[in-house]
Short mmCIF file of N, CA and C in Angstrom, two decimals:
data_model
loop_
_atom_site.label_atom_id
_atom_site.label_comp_id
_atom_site.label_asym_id
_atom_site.label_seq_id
_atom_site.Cartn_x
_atom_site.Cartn_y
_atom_site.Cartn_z
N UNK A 66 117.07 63.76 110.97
CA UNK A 66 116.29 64.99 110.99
C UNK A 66 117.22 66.15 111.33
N UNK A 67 117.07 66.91 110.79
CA UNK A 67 118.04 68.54 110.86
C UNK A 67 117.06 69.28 111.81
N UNK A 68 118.03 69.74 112.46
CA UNK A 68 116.78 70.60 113.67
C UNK A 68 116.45 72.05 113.06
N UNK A 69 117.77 72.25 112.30
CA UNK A 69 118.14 73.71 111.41
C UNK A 69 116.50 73.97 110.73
N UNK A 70 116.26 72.41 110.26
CA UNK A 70 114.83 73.07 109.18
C UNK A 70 113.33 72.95 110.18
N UNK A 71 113.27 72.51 111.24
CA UNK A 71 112.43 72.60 112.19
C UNK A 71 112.71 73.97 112.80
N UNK A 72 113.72 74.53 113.50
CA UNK A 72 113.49 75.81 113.51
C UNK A 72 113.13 76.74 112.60
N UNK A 73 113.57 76.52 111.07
CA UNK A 73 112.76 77.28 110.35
C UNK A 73 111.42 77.22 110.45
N UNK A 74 110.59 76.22 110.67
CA UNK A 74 109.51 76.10 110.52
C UNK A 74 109.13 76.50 111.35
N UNK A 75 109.79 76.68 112.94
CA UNK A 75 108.91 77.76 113.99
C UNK A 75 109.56 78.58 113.76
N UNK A 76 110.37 79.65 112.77
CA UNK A 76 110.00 80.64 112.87
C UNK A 76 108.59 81.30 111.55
N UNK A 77 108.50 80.23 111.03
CA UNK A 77 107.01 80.45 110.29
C UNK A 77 106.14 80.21 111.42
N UNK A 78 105.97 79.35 112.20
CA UNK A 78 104.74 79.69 113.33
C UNK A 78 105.07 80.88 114.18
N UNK A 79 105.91 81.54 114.33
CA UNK A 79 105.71 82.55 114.93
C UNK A 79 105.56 83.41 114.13
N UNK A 80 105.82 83.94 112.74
CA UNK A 80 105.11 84.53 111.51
C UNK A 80 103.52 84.76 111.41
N UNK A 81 102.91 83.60 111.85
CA UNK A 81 101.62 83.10 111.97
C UNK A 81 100.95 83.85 113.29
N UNK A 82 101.99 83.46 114.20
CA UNK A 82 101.46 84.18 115.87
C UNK A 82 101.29 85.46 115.54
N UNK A 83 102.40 86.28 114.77
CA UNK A 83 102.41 87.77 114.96
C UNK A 83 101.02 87.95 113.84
N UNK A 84 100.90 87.24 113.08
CA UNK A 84 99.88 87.95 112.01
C UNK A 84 98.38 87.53 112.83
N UNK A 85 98.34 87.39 113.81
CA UNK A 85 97.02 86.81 114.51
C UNK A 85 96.23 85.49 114.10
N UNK A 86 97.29 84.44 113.83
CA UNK A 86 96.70 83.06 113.24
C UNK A 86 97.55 82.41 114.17
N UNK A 87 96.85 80.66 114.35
CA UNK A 87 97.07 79.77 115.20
C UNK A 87 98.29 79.37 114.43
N UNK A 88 99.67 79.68 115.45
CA UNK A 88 101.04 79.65 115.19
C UNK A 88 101.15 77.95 114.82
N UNK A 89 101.34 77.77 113.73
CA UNK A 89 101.60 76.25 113.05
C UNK A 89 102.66 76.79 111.86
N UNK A 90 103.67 76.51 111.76
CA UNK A 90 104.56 76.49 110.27
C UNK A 90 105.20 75.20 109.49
N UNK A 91 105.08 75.61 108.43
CA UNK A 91 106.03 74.11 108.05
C UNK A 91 107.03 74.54 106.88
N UNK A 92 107.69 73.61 106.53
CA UNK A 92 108.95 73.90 105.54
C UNK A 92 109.13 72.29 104.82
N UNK A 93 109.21 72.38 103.46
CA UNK A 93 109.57 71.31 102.60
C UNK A 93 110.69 71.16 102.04
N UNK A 94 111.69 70.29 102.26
CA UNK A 94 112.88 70.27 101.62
C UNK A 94 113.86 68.79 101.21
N UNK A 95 113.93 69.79 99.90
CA UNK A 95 114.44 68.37 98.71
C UNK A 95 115.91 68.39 98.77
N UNK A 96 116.56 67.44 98.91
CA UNK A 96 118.04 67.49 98.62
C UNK A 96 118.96 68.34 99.40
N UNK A 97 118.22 68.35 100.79
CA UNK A 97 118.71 68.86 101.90
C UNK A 97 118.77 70.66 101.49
N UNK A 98 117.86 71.10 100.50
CA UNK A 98 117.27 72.59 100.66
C UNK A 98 115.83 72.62 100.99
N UNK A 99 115.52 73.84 101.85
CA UNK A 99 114.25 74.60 101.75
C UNK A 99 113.81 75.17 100.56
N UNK A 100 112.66 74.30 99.73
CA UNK A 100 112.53 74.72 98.49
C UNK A 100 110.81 75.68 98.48
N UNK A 101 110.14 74.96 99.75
CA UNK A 101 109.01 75.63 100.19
C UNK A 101 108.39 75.94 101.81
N UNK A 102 107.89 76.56 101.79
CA UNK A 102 108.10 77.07 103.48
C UNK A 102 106.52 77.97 103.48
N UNK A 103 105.91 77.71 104.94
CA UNK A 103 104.33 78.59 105.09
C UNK A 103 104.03 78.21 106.33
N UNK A 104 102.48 79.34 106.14
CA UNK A 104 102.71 79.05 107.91
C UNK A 104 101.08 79.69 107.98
N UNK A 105 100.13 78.79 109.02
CA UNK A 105 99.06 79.29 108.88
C UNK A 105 98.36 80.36 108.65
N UNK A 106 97.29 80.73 107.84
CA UNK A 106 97.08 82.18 107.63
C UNK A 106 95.34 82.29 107.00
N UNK A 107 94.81 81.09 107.67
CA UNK A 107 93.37 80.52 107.23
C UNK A 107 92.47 82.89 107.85
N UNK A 108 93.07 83.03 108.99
CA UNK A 108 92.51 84.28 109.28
C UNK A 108 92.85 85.51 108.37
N UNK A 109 93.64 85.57 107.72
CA UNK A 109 94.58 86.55 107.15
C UNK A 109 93.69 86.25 105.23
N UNK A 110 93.50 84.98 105.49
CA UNK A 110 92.78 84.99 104.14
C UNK A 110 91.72 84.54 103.72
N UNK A 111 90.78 84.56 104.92
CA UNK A 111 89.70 84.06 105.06
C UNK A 111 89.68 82.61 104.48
N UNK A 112 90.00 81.43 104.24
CA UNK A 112 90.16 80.25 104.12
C UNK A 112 90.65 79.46 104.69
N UNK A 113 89.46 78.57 105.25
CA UNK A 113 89.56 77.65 105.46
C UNK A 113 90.87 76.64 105.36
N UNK A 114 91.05 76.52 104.07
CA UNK A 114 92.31 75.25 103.73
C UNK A 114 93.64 75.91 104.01
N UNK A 115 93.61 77.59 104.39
CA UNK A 115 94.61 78.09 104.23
C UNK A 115 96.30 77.54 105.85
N UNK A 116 96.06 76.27 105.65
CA UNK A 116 96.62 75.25 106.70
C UNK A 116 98.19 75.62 106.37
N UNK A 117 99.50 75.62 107.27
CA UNK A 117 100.80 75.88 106.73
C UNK A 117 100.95 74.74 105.94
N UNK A 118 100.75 73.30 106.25
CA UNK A 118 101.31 72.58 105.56
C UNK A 118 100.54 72.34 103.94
N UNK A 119 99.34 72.20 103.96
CA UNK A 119 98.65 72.85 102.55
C UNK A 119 99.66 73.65 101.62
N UNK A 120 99.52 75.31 102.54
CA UNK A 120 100.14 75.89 101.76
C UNK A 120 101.88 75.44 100.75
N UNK A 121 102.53 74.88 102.14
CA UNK A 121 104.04 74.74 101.72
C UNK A 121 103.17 73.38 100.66
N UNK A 122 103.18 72.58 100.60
CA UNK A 122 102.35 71.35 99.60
C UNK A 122 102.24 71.94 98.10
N UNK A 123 101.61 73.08 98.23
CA UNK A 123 100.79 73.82 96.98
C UNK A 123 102.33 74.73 96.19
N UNK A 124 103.11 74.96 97.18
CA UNK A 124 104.62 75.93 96.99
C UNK A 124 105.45 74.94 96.63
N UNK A 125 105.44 73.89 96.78
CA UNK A 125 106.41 73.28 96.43
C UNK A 125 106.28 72.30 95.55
N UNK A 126 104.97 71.97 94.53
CA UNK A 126 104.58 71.67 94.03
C UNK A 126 104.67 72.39 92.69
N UNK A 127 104.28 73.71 92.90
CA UNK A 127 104.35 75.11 91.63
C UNK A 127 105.89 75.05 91.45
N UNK A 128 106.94 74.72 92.72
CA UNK A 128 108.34 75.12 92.34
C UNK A 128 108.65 73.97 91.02
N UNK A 129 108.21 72.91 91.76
CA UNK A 129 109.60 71.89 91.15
C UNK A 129 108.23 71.10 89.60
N UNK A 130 106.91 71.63 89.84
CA UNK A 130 106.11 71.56 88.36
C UNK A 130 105.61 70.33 88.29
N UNK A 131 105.28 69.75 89.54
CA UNK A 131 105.04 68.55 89.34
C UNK A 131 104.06 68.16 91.34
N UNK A 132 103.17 66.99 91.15
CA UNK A 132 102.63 67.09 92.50
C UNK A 132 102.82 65.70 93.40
N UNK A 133 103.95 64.90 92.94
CA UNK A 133 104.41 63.83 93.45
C UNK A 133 105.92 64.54 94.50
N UNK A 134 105.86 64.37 95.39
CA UNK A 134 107.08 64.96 96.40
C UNK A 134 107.74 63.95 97.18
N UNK A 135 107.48 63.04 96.94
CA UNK A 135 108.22 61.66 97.46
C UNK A 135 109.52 61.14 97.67
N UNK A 136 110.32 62.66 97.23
CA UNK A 136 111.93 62.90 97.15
C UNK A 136 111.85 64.05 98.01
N UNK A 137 110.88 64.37 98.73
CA UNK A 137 110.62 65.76 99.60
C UNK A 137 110.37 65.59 101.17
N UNK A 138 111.28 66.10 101.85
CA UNK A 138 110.75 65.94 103.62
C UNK A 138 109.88 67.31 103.72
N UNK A 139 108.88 66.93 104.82
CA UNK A 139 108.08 68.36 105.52
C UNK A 139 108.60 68.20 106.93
N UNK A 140 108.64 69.29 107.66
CA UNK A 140 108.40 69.41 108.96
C UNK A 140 108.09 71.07 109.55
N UNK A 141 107.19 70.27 110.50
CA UNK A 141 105.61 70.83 110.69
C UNK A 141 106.24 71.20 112.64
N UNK A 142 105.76 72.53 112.49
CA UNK A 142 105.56 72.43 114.37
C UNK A 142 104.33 71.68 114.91
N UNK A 143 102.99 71.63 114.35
CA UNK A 143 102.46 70.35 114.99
C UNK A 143 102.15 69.67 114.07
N UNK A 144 101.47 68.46 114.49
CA UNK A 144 101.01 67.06 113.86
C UNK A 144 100.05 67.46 113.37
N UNK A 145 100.18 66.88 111.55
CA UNK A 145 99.04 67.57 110.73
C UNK A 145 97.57 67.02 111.47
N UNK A 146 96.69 67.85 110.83
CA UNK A 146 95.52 67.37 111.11
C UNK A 146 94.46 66.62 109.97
N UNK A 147 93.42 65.99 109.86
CA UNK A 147 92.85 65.21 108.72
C UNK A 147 93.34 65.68 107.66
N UNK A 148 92.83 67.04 107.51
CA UNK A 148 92.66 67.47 105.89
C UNK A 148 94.28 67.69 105.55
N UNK A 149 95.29 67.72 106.60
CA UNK A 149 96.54 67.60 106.35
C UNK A 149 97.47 66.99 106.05
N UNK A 150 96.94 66.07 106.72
CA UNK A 150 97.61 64.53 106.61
C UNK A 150 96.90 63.95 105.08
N UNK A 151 95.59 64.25 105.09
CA UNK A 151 95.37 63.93 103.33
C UNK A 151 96.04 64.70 102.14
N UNK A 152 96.01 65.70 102.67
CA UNK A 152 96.99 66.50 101.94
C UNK A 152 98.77 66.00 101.56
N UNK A 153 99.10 65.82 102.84
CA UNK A 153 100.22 65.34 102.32
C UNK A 153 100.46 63.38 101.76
N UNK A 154 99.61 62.76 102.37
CA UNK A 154 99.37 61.40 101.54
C UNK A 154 99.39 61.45 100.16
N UNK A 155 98.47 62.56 100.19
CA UNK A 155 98.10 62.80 98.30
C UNK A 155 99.75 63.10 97.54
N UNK A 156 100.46 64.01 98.50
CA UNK A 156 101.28 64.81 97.49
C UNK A 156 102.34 63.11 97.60
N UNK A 157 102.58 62.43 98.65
CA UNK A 157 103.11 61.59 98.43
C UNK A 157 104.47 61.84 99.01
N UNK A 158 104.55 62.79 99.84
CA UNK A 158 105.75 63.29 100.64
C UNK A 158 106.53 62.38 101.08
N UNK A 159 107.95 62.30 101.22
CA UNK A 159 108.94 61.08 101.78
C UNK A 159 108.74 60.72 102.90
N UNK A 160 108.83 61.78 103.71
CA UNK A 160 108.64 61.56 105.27
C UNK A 160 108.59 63.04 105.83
N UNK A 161 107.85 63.05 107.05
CA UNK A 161 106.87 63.96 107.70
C UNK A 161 107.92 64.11 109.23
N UNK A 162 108.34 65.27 109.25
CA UNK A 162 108.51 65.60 111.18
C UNK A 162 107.79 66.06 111.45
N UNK A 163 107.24 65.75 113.09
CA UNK A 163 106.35 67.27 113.33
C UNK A 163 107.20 67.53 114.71
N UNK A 164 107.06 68.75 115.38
CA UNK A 164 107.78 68.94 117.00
C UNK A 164 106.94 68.26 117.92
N UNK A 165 105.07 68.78 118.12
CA UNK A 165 104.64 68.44 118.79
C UNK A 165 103.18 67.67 118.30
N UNK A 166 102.66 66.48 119.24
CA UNK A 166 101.47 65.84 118.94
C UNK A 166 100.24 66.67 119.19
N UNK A 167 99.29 66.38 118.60
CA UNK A 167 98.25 67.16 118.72
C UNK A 167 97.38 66.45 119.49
N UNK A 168 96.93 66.14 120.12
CA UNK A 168 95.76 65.65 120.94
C UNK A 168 94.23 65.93 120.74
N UNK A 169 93.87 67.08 120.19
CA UNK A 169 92.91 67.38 119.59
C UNK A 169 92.40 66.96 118.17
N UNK A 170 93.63 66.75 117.74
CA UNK A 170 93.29 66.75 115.65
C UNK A 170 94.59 65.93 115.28
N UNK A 171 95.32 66.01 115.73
CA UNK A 171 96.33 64.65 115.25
C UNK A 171 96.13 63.77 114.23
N UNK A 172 96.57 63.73 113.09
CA UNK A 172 95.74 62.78 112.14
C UNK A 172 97.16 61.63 111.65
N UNK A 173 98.15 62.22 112.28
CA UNK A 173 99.29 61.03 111.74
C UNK A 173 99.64 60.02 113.35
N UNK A 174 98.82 59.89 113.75
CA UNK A 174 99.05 58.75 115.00
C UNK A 174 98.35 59.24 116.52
N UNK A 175 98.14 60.61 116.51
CA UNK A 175 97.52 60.55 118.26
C UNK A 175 96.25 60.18 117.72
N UNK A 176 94.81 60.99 117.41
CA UNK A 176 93.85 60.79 117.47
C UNK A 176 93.20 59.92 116.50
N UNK A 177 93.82 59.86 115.42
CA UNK A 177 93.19 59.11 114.43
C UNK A 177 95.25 58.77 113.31
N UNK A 178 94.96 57.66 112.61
CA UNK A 178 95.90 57.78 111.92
C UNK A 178 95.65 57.64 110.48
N UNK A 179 95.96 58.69 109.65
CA UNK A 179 95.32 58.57 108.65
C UNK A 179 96.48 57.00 107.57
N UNK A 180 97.81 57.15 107.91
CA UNK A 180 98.53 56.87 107.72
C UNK A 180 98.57 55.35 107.39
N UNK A 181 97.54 54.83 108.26
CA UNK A 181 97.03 53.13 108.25
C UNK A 181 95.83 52.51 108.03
N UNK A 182 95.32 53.44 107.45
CA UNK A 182 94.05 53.28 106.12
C UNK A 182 95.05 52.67 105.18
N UNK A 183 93.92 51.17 104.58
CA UNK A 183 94.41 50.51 103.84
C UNK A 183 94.74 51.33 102.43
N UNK A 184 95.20 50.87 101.32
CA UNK A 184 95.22 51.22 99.96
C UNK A 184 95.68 52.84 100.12
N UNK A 185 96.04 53.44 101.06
CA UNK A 185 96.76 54.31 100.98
C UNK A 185 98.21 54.82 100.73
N UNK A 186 98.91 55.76 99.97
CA UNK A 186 100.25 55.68 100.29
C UNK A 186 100.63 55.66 101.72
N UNK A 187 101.67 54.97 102.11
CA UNK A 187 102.18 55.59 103.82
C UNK A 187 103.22 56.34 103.75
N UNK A 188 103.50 57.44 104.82
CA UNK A 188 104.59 58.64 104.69
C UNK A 188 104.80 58.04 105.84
N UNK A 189 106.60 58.11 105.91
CA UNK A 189 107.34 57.75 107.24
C UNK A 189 107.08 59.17 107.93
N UNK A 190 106.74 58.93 109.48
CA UNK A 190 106.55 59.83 109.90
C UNK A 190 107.27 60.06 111.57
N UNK A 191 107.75 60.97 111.62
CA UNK A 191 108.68 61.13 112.78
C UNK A 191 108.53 62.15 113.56
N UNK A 192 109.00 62.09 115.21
CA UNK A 192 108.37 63.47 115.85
C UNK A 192 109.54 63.92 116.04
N UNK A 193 110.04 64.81 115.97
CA UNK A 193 111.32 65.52 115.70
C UNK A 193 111.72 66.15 116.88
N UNK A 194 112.46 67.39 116.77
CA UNK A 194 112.64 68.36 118.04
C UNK A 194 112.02 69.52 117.30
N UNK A 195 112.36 70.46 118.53
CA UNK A 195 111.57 71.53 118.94
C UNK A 195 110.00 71.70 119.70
N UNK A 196 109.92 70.58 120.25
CA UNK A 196 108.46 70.08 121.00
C UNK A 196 108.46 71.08 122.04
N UNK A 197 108.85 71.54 122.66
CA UNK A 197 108.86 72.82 124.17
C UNK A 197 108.74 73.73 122.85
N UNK A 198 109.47 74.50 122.35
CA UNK A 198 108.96 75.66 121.61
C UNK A 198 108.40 75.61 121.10
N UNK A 199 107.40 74.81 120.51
CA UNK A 199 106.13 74.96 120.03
C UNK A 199 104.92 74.67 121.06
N UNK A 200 105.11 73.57 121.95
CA UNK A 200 104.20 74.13 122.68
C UNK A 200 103.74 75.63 123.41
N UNK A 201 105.03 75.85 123.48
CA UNK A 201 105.20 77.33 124.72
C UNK A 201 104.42 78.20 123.55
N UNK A 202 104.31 78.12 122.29
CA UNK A 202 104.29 79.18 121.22
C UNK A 202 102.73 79.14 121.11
N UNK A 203 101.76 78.01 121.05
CA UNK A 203 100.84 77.98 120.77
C UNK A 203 99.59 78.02 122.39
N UNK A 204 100.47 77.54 123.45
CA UNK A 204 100.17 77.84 125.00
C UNK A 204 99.82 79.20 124.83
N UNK A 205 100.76 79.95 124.30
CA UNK A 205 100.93 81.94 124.23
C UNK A 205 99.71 82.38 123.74
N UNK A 206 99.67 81.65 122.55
CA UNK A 206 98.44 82.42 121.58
C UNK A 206 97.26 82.07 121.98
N UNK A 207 96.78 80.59 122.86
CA UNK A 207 95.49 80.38 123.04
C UNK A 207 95.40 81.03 124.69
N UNK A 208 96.52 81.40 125.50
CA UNK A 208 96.07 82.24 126.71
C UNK A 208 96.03 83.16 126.05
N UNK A 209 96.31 84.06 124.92
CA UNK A 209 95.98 85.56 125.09
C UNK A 209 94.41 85.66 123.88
N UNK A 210 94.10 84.58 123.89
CA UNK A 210 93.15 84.84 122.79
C UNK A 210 91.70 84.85 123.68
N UNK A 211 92.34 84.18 124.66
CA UNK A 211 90.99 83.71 125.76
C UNK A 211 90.33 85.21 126.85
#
């Protein structure tokens, strides 16, 4: 795991913090480049699905013209959640970092794993670094929202 592309990805969650959305970013990259990169913005565009890792999924999909990514790493400042983790099952991603576990919505191993549903693809999935700066980042946004 490159920590280089996990910090990119928090600085898409802090992209997210400043635009007034729950600081989550992620970044997809093939052949050791960043070919797609996003970062929550469900408030900014009124949608729902508008999830970072969705988005980078949907970006990196339009890049390379095709929706199999199985030659593609993501990493996520947190652990996707259901519709995320289906999301990336579907696209068929190589393997998944995230910094920190989610305890609330976790869908690749804390709360539920989507990952070990039978007849599914499985994505290797790993918890990476940058776990303190993303917590501290998303700690920030839910004390000042309160």
């Amino acid at each position: 795991m490159k920590k280089e592309f996990m910090l990119k990805a928090l600085e898409n969650a802090k992209a997210a913090f400043d635009a007034g959305d729950v600081p989550v970013g992620a970044v997809i990259v093939k052949d050791g480049k960043i070919i797609a990169q996003a970062y929550n913005e469900r408030e900014m565009s009124s949608r729902a699905t508008a999830h970072a890792e969705v988005l980078a999924i949907e970006r990196a999909c339009e890049k390379l013209g095709r929706w199999r990514l199985s030659d593609c790493e993501m990493y996520v400042t947190l652990e996707p959640c259901p519709m995320c983790a289906g999301a990336i099952l579907n696209a068929r991603l190589g393997k998944v970092y995230f910094a920190l576990k989610d305890a609330n919505a976790g869908a690749l191993g804390s709360v539920l794993n989507l990952n070990s549903y039978p007849l599914l693809y499985k994505v290797s999935v790993e918890q990476g670094s940058c776990e303190e700066e993303s917590r501290a980042l998303l700690s920030e946004f839910f004390k000042n929202r309160r």
